[in-house]
Coordinates of C-alpha atoms in Angstrom, one line a residue:
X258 CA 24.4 30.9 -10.4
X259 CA 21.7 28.8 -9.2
X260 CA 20.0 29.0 -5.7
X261 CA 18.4 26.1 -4.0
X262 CA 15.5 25.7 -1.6
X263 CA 15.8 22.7 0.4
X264 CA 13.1 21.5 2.4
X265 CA 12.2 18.3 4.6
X266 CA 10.1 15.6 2.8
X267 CA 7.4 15.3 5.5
X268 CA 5.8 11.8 5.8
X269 CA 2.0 12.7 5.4
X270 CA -0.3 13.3 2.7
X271 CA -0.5 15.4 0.1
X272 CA -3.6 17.9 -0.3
X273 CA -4.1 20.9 -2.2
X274 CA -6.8 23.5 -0.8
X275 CA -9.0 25.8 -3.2
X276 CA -9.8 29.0 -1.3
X277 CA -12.3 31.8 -3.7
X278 CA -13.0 35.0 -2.3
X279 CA -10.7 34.2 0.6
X280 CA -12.8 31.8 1.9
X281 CA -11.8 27.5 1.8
X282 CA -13.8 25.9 -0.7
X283 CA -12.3 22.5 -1.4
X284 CA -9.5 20.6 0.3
X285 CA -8.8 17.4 -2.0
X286 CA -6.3 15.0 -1.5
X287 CA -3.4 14.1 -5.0
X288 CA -4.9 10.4 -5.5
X289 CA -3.4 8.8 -8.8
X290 CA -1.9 12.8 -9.5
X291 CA -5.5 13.6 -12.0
X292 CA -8.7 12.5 -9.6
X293 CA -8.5 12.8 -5.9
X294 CA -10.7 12.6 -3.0
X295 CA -12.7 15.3 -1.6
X296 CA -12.1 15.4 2.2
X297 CA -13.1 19.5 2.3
X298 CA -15.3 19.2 5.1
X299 CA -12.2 17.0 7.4
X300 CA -9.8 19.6 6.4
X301 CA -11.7 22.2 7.4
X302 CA -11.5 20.9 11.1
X303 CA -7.5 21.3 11.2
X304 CA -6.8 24.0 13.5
X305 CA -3.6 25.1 11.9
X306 CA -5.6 24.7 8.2
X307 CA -7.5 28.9 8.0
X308 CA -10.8 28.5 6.6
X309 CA -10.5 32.3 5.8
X310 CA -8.0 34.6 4.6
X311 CA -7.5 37.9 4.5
X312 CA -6.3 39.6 1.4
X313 CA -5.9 36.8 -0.5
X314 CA -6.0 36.8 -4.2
X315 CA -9.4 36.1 -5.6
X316 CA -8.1 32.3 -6.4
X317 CA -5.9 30.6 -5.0
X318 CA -4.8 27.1 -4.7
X319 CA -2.6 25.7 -1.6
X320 CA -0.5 22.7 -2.0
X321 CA 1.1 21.1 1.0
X322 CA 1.3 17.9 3.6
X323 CA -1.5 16.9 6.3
X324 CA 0.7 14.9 9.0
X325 CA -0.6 13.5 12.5
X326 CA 2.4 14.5 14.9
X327 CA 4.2 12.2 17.1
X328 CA 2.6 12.8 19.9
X329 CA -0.9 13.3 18.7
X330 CA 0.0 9.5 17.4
X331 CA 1.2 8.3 20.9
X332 CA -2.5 9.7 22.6
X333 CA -4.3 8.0 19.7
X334 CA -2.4 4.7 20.0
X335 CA -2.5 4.8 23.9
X336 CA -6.7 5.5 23.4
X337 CA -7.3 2.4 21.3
X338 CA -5.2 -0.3 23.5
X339 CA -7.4 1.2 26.4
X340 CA -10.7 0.6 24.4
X341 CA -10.0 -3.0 23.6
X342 CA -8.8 -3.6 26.4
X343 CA -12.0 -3.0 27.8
X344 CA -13.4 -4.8 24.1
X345 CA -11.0 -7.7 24.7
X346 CA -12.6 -7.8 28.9
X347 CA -16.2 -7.8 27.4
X348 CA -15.3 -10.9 25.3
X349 CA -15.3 -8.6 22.3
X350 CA -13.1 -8.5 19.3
X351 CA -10.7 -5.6 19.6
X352 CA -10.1 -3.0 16.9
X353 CA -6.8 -2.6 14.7
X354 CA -4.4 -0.3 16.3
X355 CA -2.4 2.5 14.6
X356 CA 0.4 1.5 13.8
X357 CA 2.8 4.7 12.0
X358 CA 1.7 8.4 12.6
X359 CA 1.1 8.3 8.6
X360 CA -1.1 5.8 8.2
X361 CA -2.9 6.9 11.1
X362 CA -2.7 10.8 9.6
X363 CA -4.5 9.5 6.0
X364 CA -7.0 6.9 8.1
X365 CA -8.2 10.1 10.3
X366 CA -8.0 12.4 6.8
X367 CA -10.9 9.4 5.4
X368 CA -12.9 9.5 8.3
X369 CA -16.6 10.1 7.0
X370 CA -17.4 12.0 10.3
X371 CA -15.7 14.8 10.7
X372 CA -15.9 15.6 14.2
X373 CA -13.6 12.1 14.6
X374 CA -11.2 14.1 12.5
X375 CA -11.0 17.1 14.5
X376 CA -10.4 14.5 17.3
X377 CA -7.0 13.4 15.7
X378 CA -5.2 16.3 16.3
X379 CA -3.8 16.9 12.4
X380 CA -1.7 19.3 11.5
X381 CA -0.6 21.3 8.5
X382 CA 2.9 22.7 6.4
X383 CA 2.0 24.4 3.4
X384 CA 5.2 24.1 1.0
X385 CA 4.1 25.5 -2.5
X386 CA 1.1 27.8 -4.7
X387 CA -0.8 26.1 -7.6
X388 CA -3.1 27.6 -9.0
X389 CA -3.3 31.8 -8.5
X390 CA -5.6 34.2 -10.2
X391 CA -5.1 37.9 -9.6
X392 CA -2.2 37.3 -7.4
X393 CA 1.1 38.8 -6.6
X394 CA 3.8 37.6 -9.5
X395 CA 7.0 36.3 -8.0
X396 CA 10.2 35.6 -9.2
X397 CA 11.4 32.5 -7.0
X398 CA 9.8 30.0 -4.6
X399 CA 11.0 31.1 -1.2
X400 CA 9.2 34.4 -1.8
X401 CA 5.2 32.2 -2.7
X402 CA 6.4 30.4 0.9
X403 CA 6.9 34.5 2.5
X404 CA 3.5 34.9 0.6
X405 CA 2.0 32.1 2.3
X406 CA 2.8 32.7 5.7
X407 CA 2.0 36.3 5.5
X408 CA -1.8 34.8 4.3
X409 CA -1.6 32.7 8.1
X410 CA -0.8 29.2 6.5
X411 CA 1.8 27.3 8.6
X412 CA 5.4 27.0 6.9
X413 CA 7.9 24.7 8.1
X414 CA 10.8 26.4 9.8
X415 CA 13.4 24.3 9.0
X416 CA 13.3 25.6 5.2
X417 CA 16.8 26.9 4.1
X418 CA 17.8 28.9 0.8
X419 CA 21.6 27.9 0.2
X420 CA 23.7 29.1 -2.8
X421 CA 25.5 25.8 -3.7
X422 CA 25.3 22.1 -3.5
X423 CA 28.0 21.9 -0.7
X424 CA 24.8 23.5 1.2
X425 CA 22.5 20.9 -0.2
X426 CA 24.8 18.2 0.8
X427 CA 25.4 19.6 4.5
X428 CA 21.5 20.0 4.4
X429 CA 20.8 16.5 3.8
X430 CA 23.6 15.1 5.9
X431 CA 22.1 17.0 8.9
X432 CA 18.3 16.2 8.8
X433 CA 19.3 12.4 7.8
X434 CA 21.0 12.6 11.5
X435 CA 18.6 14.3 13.2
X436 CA 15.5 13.0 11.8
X437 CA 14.2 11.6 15.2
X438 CA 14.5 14.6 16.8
X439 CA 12.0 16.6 15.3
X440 CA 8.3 16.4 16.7
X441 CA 6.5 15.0 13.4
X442 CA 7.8 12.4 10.9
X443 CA 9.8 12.9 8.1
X444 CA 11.3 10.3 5.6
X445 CA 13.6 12.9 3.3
X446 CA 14.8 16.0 2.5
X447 CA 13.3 17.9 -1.2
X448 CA 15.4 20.1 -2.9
X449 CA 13.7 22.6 -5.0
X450 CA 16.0 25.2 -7.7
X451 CA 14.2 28.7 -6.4
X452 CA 14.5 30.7 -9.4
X453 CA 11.0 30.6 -10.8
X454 CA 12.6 31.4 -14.6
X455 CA 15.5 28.7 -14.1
X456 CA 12.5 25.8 -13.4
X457 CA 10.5 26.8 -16.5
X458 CA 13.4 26.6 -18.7
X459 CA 14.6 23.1 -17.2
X460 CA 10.7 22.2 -17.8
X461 CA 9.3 18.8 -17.1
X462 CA 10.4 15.3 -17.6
X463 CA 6.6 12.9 -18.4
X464 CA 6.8 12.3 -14.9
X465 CA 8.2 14.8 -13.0
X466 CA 9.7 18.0 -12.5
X467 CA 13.4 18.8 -13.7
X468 CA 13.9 21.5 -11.3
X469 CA 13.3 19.4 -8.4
X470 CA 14.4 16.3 -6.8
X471 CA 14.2 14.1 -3.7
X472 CA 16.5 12.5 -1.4
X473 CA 15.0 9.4 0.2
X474 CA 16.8 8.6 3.2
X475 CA 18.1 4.6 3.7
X476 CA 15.0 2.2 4.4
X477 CA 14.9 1.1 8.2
X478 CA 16.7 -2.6 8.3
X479 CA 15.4 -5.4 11.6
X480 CA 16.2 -8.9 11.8
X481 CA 14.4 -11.7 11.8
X482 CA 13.4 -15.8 11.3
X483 CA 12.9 -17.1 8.0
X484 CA 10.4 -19.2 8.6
X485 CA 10.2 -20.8 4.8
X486 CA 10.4 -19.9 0.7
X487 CA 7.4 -20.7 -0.6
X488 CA 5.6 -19.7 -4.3
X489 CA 3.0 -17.9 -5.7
X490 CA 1.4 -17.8 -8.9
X491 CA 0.3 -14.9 -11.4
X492 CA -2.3 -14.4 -13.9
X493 CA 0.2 -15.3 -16.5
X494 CA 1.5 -18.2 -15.4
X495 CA 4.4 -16.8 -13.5
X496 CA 5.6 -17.7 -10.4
X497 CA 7.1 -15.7 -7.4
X498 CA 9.5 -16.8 -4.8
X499 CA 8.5 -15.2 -1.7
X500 CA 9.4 -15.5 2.0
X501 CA 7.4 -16.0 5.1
X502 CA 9.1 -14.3 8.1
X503 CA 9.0 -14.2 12.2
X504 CA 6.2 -11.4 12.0
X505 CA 8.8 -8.1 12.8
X506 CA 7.9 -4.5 12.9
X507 CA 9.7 -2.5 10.1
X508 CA 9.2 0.9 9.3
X509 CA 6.4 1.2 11.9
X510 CA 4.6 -2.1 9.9
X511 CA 4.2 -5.5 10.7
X512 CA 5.8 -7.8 8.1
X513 CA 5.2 -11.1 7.8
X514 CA 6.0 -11.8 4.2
X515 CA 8.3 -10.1 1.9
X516 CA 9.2 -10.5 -1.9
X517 CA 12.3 -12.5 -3.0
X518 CA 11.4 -11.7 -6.9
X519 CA 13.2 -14.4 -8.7
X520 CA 14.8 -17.9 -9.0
X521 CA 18.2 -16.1 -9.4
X522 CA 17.6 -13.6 -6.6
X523 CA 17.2 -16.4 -4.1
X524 CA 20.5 -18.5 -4.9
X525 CA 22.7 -15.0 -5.5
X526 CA 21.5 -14.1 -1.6
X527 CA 21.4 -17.5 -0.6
X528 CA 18.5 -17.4 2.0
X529 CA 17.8 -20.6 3.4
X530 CA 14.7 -21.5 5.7
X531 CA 15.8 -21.2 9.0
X532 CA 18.4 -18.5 8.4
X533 CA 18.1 -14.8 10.0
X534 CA 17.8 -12.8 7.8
X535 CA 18.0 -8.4 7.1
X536 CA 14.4 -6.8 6.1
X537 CA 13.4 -3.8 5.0
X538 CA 10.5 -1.9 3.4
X539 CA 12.3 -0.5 -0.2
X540 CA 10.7 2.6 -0.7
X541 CA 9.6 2.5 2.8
X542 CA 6.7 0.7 1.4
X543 CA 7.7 -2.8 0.0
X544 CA 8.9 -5.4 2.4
X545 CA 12.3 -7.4 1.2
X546 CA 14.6 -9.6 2.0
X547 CA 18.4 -8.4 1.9
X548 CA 20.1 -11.4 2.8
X549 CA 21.1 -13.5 5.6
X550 CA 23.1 -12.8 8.6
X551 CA 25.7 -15.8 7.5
X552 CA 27.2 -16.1 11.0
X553 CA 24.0 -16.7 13.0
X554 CA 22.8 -20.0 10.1
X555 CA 22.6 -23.4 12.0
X556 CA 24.8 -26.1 10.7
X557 CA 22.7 -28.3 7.9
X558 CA 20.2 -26.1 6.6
X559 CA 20.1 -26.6 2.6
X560 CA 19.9 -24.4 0.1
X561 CA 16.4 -23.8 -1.1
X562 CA 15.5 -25.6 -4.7
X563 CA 12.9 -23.9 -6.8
X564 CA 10.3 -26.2 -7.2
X565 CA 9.5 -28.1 -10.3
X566 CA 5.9 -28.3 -10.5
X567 CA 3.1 -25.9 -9.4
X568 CA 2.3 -25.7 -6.3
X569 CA -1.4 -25.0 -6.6
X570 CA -2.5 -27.4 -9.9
X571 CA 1.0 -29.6 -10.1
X572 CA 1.7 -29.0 -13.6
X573 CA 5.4 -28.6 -14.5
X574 CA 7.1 -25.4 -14.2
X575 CA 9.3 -24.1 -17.1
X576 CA 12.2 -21.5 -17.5
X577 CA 12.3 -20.5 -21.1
X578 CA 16.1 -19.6 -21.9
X579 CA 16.9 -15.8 -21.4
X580 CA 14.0 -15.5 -18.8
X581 CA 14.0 -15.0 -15.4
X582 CA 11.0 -16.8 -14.0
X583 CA 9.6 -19.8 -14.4
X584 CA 6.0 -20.4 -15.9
X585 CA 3.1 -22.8 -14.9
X586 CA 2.4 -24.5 -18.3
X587 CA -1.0 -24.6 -17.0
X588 CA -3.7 -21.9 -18.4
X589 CA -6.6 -24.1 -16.1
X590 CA -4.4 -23.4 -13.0
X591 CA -6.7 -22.2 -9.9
X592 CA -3.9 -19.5 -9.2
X593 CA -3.9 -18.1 -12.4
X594 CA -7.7 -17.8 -13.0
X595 CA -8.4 -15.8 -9.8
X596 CA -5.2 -13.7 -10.9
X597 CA -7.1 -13.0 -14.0
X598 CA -9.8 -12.1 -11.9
X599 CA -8.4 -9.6 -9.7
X600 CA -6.8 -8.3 -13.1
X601 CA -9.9 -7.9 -14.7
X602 CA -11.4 -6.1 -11.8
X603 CA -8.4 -3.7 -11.3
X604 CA -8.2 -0.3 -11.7
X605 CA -6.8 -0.4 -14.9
X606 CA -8.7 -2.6 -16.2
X607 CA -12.9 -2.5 -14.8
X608 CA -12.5 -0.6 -12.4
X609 CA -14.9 -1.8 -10.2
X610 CA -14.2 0.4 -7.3
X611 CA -17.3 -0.5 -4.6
X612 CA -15.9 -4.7 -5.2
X613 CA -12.3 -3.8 -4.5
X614 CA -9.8 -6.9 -4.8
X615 CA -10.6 -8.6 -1.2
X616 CA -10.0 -12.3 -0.9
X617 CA -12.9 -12.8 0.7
X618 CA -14.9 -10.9 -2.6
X619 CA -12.9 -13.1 -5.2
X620 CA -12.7 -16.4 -4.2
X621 CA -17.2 -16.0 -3.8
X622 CA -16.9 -14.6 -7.2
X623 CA -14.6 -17.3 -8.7
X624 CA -17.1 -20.0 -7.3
X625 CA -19.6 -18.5 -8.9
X626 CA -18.2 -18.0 -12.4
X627 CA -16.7 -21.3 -11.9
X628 CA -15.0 -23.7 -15.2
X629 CA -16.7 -20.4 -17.4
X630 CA -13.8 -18.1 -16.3
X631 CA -12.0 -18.3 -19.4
X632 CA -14.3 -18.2 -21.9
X633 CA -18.2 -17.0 -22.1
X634 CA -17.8 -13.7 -20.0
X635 CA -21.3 -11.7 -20.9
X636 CA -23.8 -13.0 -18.5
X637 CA -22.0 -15.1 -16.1
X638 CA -19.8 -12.0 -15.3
X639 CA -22.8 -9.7 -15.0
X640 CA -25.0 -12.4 -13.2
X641 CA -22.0 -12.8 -10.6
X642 CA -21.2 -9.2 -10.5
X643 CA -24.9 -8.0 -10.1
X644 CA -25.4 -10.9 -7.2
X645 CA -22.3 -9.9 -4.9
X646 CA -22.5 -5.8 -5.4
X647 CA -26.1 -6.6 -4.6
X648 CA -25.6 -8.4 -1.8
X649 CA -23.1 -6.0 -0.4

C-alpha cells in the first residue's frame, strides 16, 4: 500500500537554510536549481526563521518557502500609496507599488539592507530536510516534518497523511475551494508518496522527482478590450502575433499585452480588435488570450489578416509549408539584429549579468555597434561593451 503526504503549494519562494553546530550559517535562495543567491543575513531577520537550534544534528540543511502574508502585504501596500502620495504632493515621481504578496515577499527577500527586510514582516513553513549529517534516520517524510518542528521550525498545519488517492482527490478538492480563506497565498496543493524507500525506488525523472507531483490550481480568468493585434519580430526572423489589451489586473499583475503565439492560433480563436476578450496568466505567470466573449463583439469588426510584409524593415513575410510562423526574409531587419543582441547577451549565451537585457541598455548598444552587428564582433563588441558597463 502506499501512503501519501499532501501538502499546500505555498506561493513564495524557495530557500534552503544551512545550520552547523546548531547555529544558521547560510540561507540561499533555489535560483536556476544549481547557483542561488545568498540572502543569509535577510533571512536571519525572519522571526519565525531560528537562528539557533537546540539538538540539532551537526549538519543540517532546511528546505522550505519564505512568503509575505496577506496582511503583512495589505500594511506594505497601504505604506507606499501613503508615501507617494506625499511624493506625488511634492511634485515628485512616486515609487512602484506592490502588487501580489509574492512578488513583494521575493522583492523584500533581495533587499540589500536587511533591517528593510525585517520591516516586511516575512514568514516561514519549512516542508522537507536536505542535506543531514549525523542525524536521526527516518523511514518516511511526515516523520523529518515531526523532526523539524520538534528543532522549533514552523510547519504548516494543514499537512495531511491519507492512505489513498480518494484522500488526495478530497484533499485537493477542498483547498482548491477554500484557498482565499487562509491567511497567506497559496496557488496548489503538492502531493508527496511518504515512504522514504518507495521514493528511492520510483527515483528521478531528468527533471524531477517520481515520487512527487503538483496540482496547479486553474489560472485566474478577467475580461477585457482588445485594443489591436499587432507583430513582433525574433532574432531568427520569426514573427509573433501578439495582442495589446485594456491594461486589467490578472493574477494580482497588470497586463497590458499578452501572447497570441501563431497565425493559426489567431483565426482558430477568432480575436478581432475591438472584441472582449478572456485573459489569463498560464502558469500563473504568462499572460494569454483565451478567446473572445462572442456575444458582447460589435457588428462590423473584421477578422484580423496577418500581415504580409514586416512591420519593422517591410520585407515580405513568408510561411514555408508545414510551418507555423511566418519568417522576415530579411537578415538586415532592425528587429532581428537587436534580437540577436539580447541573445547574445543572455544567460545562456554571455552571460553578461551587471548589462541585463533592458531596452534602454540595447538599443545604446545597438547604435553603437551599428551596420557591424553581423559580422566583425572582436573589438566593436568589446569597445561597446567596455564603454556602457563603464559608464554604468
Amino acid at each position: 500500500s502506499v501512503q501519501y503526504v499532501c501538502e499546500l503549494k505555498i506561493d513564495g519562494l524557495a530557500m534552503s537554510l544551512r545550520y552547523e553546530g546548531g547555529r544558521l550559517v547560510q540561507a540561499a535562495t533555489r535560483g536556476d536549481g544549481r547557483v542561488g543567491e545568498d540572502v543569509t543575513a535577510n533571512v536571519a531577520t525572519i522571526a519565525t526563521v531560528p537562528a539557533v537550534l537546540v539538538g540539532a544534528p551537526p549538519v543540517l540543511e532546511v528546505r522550505g518557502e519564505v512568503f509575505m502574508p496577506i496582511a503583512s502585504f495589505e500594511r506594505l501596500r497601504a505604506s507606499k500609496e501613503a508615501e507617494n502620495a506625499v511624493k506625488v504632493a511634492a511634485g515628485r515621481k512616486p515609487d512602484p507599488v506592490p502588487v501580489n504578496p509574492r512578488n513583494a515577499g521575493a522583492g523584500s527577500l533581495r533587499q540589500k539592507d536587511p533591517s528593510v527586510t525585517a520591516q516586511r514582516e516575512l514568514s516561514f513553513w519549512a516542508y522537507q530536510l536536505g542535506e543531514v549529517v549525523g542525524g536521526p534516520e527516518f523511514t518516511h517524510h511526515h516523520e523529518t516534518l515531526e523532526f523539524l518542528s520538534s528543532l522549533g521550525f514552523p510547519v504548516n498545519p494543514e499537512i495531511r497523511t491519507v492512505g489513498d488517492l480518494g484522500g488526495v482527490h478530497e484533499f485537493c478538492r477542498h483547498w482548491h475551494e477554500h484557498r482565499h480563506d487562509l491567511p497567506y497565498e497559496i496557488d496548489g496543493t503538492v502531493v508527496k508518496v511518504d515512504d522514504l524507500g518507495q521514493r528511492e525506488q520510483l527515483g528521478f525523472t531528468a527533471r524531477a522527482p517520481r515520487w512527487a507531483i503538483a496540482f496547479k490550481f486553474p489560472p485566474e480568468e478577467r475580461t477585457t478590450i482588445l485594443r489591436d493585434i499587432q507583430v513582433s519580430v525574433g532574432r531568427t526572423g520569426r514573427t509573433t502575433p501578439f495582442a495589446v489589451l485594456e491594461p486589467v489586473l490578472v493574477g494580482g499583475v497588470t497586463v497590458g499585452m499578452a501572447t497570441l503565439h501563431n497565425e493559426d492560433d489567431v483565426a482558430r480563436k477568432d480575436v478581432r480588435p475591438g472584441d472582449t476578450v478572456t485573459v489569463r496568466r498560464a502558469g500563473d505567470v504568462i499572460p494569454e488570450v483565451v478567446g473572445p466573449i462572442v456575444s458582447r463583439r460589435a457588428k462590423g469588426l473584421r477578422r484580423w489578416r496577418f500581415p504580409t510584409a514586416c512591420p519593422e524593415c517591410g520585407a515580405a513575410l513568408i510561411r514555408v509549408e508545414g510551418e507555423a510562423n511566418r519568417y522576415c526574409v530579411n537578415s538586415d531587419c532592425p528587429a532581428q539584429r537587436v534580437q540577436r543582441l539580447v541573445h547574445w547577451a543572455s544567460r545562456g549565451a554571455l552571460d553578461i549579468d551587471p548589462a541585463g537585457q533592458s531596452a534602454k541598455l540595447l538599443g545604446r548598444l545597438a547604435k553603437l555597434l551599428g551596420d557591424h552587428l553581423l559580422g566583425h564582433f572582436g573589438g566593436i563588441f568589446q569597445n561597446a561593451v567596455k564603454r556602457i558597463l563603464g559608464e554604468k
